């Protein structure tokens, strides 16, 4: 084995064993998972489920989101329900202490807690800030390290779990979690397992709203296209009516008003007649008659 790898493993073991007493379960988890070669998504899923079971999820999410911008882009952060201001305040802070925004994250998970000190002591939180074990389990040892393609799904999976810890009952949150997983390349089988665990929607439920959105957009396009065709057909029909029903006049002719016939039976045989164009023309001519105070259709209205 390479000497650098051995040294890294020794350093990892030392940092894990240095975690305080309340994190005994975490110490066992990281130590057991660090030596495995299983897919990062599976590791992240098991770690987050076990962390949730031991009741320290809020601390985990606080630490994870502090490091999140270096591994997940801002669009994925926004999909988790955070504003740009919250993103800049909480996630781009270089201070090792917990920021106000991070306190709010913990309070969202535990509304009865008023401050971070009410939830966990500073001595307990500091080792976790130094060693973000969730990121390490997902395949990222330190903040700022480039994410490998094999670790991307694990990061998305852990992100989804932490989002769920904030509010397990919000249906809109499930849509955001599912969106992050869906666009991060999670496998179909993994999505089914997560749905059985209550983490996200099923694959069919993920696709259904997108299909409905596509239908709505398609319907709007059809309406827009129909309006364009009706307007164009009305213009062509009006030009043909003017050409066939209104005689050409010389400058010396008297200004005699000519009544035109726009009934369907009259213009049905015209070359440019279409039902949509004719209906559009009738509506526009009614508006023009009301504006001019006329009771019949004349060439002046046209």
Tab-separated table of C-alpha atoms in Angstrom, residues 34-225:
chain	number	residue	atom	x	y	z
A	34	UNK	CA	-13.956	4.592	6.066
A	35	UNK	CA	-12.514	1.165	5.236
A	36	UNK	CA	-15.282	0.102	2.854
A	37	UNK	CA	-15.384	0.397	-0.913
A	38	UNK	CA	-19.141	0.558	-1.307
A	39	UNK	CA	-20.797	3.221	-3.486
A	40	UNK	CA	-20.814	6.596	-1.776
A	41	UNK	CA	-24.598	6.921	-2.143
A	42	UNK	CA	-25.162	3.732	-0.151
A	43	UNK	CA	-22.691	4.809	2.528
A	44	UNK	CA	-24.271	8.260	2.848
A	45	UNK	CA	-27.739	6.762	3.104
A	46	UNK	CA	-26.766	4.410	5.922
A	47	UNK	CA	-24.806	7.067	7.789
A	48	UNK	CA	-27.632	9.606	7.689
A	49	UNK	CA	-30.232	7.055	8.813
A	50	UNK	CA	-28.059	6.038	11.763
A	51	UNK	CA	-27.254	9.658	12.646
A	52	UNK	CA	-30.931	10.471	12.666
A	53	UNK	CA	-31.547	7.485	14.947
A	54	UNK	CA	-29.030	8.684	17.562
A	55	UNK	CA	-30.612	12.171	17.584
A	56	UNK	CA	-27.717	14.375	16.450
A	57	UNK	CA	-29.015	15.243	13.003
A	58	UNK	CA	-29.245	18.972	13.708
A	59	UNK	CA	-25.540	19.201	14.543
A	60	UNK	CA	-24.709	17.248	11.416
A	61	UNK	CA	-26.754	19.501	9.163
A	62	UNK	CA	-25.171	22.601	10.736
A	63	UNK	CA	-21.671	21.334	9.971
A	64	UNK	CA	-22.555	19.963	6.559
A	65	UNK	CA	-24.172	23.141	5.247
A	66	UNK	CA	-21.166	25.159	6.424
A	67	UNK	CA	-19.034	23.179	3.961
A	68	UNK	CA	-21.716	22.712	1.306
A	69	UNK	CA	-20.835	25.515	-1.201
A	70	UNK	CA	-17.496	23.896	-1.933
A	71	UNK	CA	-19.117	20.682	-3.129
A	72	UNK	CA	-22.610	21.598	-4.339
A	73	UNK	CA	-23.455	24.531	-6.627
A	74	UNK	CA	-25.722	27.395	-5.596
A	75	UNK	CA	-28.649	26.098	-7.682
A	76	UNK	CA	-28.770	22.910	-5.636
A	77	UNK	CA	-28.557	24.955	-2.438
A	78	UNK	CA	-31.461	27.112	-3.646
A	79	UNK	CA	-33.413	23.941	-4.428
A	80	UNK	CA	-33.111	23.053	-0.738
A	81	UNK	CA	-35.093	26.170	0.188
A	82	UNK	CA	-32.401	28.725	1.031
A	83	UNK	CA	-32.279	32.312	-0.251
A	84	UNK	CA	-29.145	33.877	-1.697
A	85	UNK	CA	-28.739	36.048	1.418
A	86	UNK	CA	-28.931	33.016	3.689
A	87	UNK	CA	-26.467	31.284	1.379
A	88	UNK	CA	-23.943	34.132	1.679
A	89	UNK	CA	-24.449	34.599	5.415
A	90	UNK	CA	-24.317	30.984	6.545
A	91	UNK	CA	-22.328	29.166	3.888
A	92	UNK	CA	-19.587	31.613	2.893
A	93	UNK	CA	-18.588	32.486	6.453
A	94	UNK	CA	-14.963	31.757	7.320
A	95	UNK	CA	-15.540	31.981	11.063
A	96	UNK	CA	-15.219	28.615	12.803
A	97	UNK	CA	-17.958	29.556	15.274
A	98	UNK	CA	-21.579	28.879	14.499
A	99	UNK	CA	-23.184	31.873	12.757
A	100	UNK	CA	-26.647	33.293	13.422
A	101	UNK	CA	-28.014	31.683	10.272
A	102	UNK	CA	-26.650	28.315	11.383
A	103	UNK	CA	-28.357	28.784	14.738
A	104	UNK	CA	-31.595	29.255	12.835
A	105	UNK	CA	-30.956	25.981	11.008
A	106	UNK	CA	-30.684	24.145	14.319
A	107	UNK	CA	-33.743	25.921	15.697
A	108	UNK	CA	-35.720	24.819	12.630
A	109	UNK	CA	-34.938	21.221	13.491
A	110	UNK	CA	-35.630	21.780	17.201
A	111	UNK	CA	-38.092	24.702	17.657
A	112	UNK	CA	-37.921	24.439	21.473
A	113	UNK	CA	-34.198	25.236	21.447
A	114	UNK	CA	-33.438	28.946	21.676
A	115	UNK	CA	-29.671	28.925	21.142
A	116	UNK	CA	-26.952	26.561	20.052
A	117	UNK	CA	-25.775	26.282	23.674
A	118	UNK	CA	-29.196	24.904	24.632
A	119	UNK	CA	-28.768	22.139	22.094
A	120	UNK	CA	-25.096	21.188	22.305
A	121	UNK	CA	-22.032	22.470	24.149
A	122	UNK	CA	-19.205	24.317	22.392
A	123	UNK	CA	-16.730	21.613	23.394
A	124	UNK	CA	-18.873	19.017	21.671
A	125	UNK	CA	-19.433	21.077	18.542
A	126	UNK	CA	-15.833	22.143	17.946
A	127	UNK	CA	-14.429	18.696	16.961
A	128	UNK	CA	-17.259	18.290	14.477
A	129	UNK	CA	-16.454	21.662	12.923
A	130	UNK	CA	-12.821	20.615	12.578
A	131	UNK	CA	-13.666	17.216	11.139
A	132	UNK	CA	-16.813	17.207	8.935
A	133	UNK	CA	-17.353	13.461	9.053
A	134	UNK	CA	-20.426	13.514	6.800
A	135	UNK	CA	-18.410	15.002	3.947
A	136	UNK	CA	-15.645	12.494	4.523
A	137	UNK	CA	-18.108	9.626	4.409
A	138	UNK	CA	-19.460	10.939	1.104
A	139	UNK	CA	-15.975	10.756	-0.397
A	140	UNK	CA	-14.733	14.283	0.331
A	141	UNK	CA	-12.002	14.460	2.951
A	142	UNK	CA	-11.686	18.231	3.318
A	143	UNK	CA	-13.430	21.435	2.318
A	144	UNK	CA	-12.301	22.697	-1.086
A	145	UNK	CA	-11.394	19.284	-2.502
A	146	UNK	CA	-12.735	18.722	-6.008
A	147	UNK	CA	-15.735	16.408	-6.087
A	148	UNK	CA	-15.270	13.206	-8.034
A	149	UNK	CA	-18.144	12.053	-10.215
A	150	UNK	CA	-18.553	8.935	-8.092
A	151	UNK	CA	-19.127	11.065	-4.972
A	152	UNK	CA	-21.720	13.450	-6.452
A	153	UNK	CA	-24.670	11.159	-5.737
A	154	UNK	CA	-23.570	10.701	-2.155
A	155	UNK	CA	-23.431	14.456	-1.590
A	156	UNK	CA	-26.909	14.894	-3.050
A	157	UNK	CA	-28.184	12.037	-0.916
A	158	UNK	CA	-26.773	13.463	2.295
A	159	UNK	CA	-28.111	16.905	1.350
A	160	UNK	CA	-31.588	15.486	0.892
A	161	UNK	CA	-31.478	13.754	4.269
A	162	UNK	CA	-30.411	16.939	6.019
A	163	UNK	CA	-33.158	18.915	4.336
A	164	UNK	CA	-35.657	16.387	5.617
A	165	UNK	CA	-34.350	16.758	9.168
A	166	UNK	CA	-35.445	20.418	9.154
A	167	UNK	CA	-39.097	19.642	8.468
A	168	UNK	CA	-40.238	16.084	7.944
A	169	UNK	CA	-43.868	17.038	7.238
A	170	UNK	CA	-43.505	19.683	4.511
A	171	UNK	CA	-44.743	18.331	1.199
A	172	UNK	CA	-43.006	21.126	-0.727
A	173	UNK	CA	-39.756	20.036	0.913
A	174	UNK	CA	-40.189	16.560	-0.534
A	175	UNK	CA	-40.438	18.103	-3.995
A	176	UNK	CA	-37.182	19.990	-3.416
A	177	UNK	CA	-35.442	16.877	-2.103
A	178	UNK	CA	-36.683	14.878	-5.086
A	179	UNK	CA	-35.515	17.607	-7.470
A	180	UNK	CA	-32.005	17.556	-6.004
A	181	UNK	CA	-31.830	13.773	-6.239
A	182	UNK	CA	-33.382	13.610	-9.708
A	183	UNK	CA	-31.002	16.161	-11.249
A	184	UNK	CA	-27.977	14.786	-9.413
A	185	UNK	CA	-28.188	11.489	-11.257
A	186	UNK	CA	-29.564	9.229	-8.536
A	187	UNK	CA	-30.362	5.746	-9.802
A	188	UNK	CA	-33.903	4.455	-10.208
A	189	UNK	CA	-33.397	1.714	-7.614
A	190	UNK	CA	-31.980	4.218	-5.111
A	191	UNK	CA	-34.997	6.492	-5.584
A	192	UNK	CA	-37.332	3.569	-4.889
A	193	UNK	CA	-35.446	2.740	-1.673
A	194	UNK	CA	-35.514	6.371	-0.546
A	195	UNK	CA	-39.240	6.508	-1.233
A	196	UNK	CA	-39.761	3.434	0.948
A	197	UNK	CA	-37.792	5.188	3.705
A	198	UNK	CA	-40.000	8.272	3.383
A	199	UNK	CA	-37.154	10.514	2.217
A	200	UNK	CA	-38.415	11.492	-1.241
A	201	UNK	CA	-41.165	10.862	-3.756
A	202	UNK	CA	-41.254	7.803	-5.977
A	203	UNK	CA	-39.781	8.055	-9.501
A	204	UNK	CA	-43.278	8.134	-11.008
A	205	UNK	CA	-44.296	10.969	-8.694
A	206	UNK	CA	-41.168	12.893	-9.693
A	207	UNK	CA	-41.930	12.594	-13.397
A	208	UNK	CA	-45.676	13.317	-13.120
A	209	UNK	CA	-45.451	17.040	-12.155
A	210	UNK	CA	-42.878	17.644	-14.873
A	211	UNK	CA	-45.194	16.005	-17.410
A	212	UNK	CA	-48.102	18.132	-16.188
A	213	UNK	CA	-45.944	21.220	-16.494
A	214	UNK	CA	-45.099	20.218	-20.055
A	215	UNK	CA	-48.782	19.802	-20.884
A	216	UNK	CA	-49.569	23.263	-19.536
A	217	UNK	CA	-46.793	24.821	-21.569
A	218	UNK	CA	-47.913	22.909	-24.650
A	219	UNK	CA	-51.473	24.153	-24.138
A	220	UNK	CA	-50.279	27.750	-23.898
A	221	UNK	CA	-48.267	27.319	-27.082
A	222	UNK	CA	-51.331	25.955	-28.881
A	223	UNK	CA	-53.433	28.925	-27.749
A	224	UNK	CA	-50.746	31.349	-28.841
A	225	UNK	CA	-50.416	29.616	-32.212
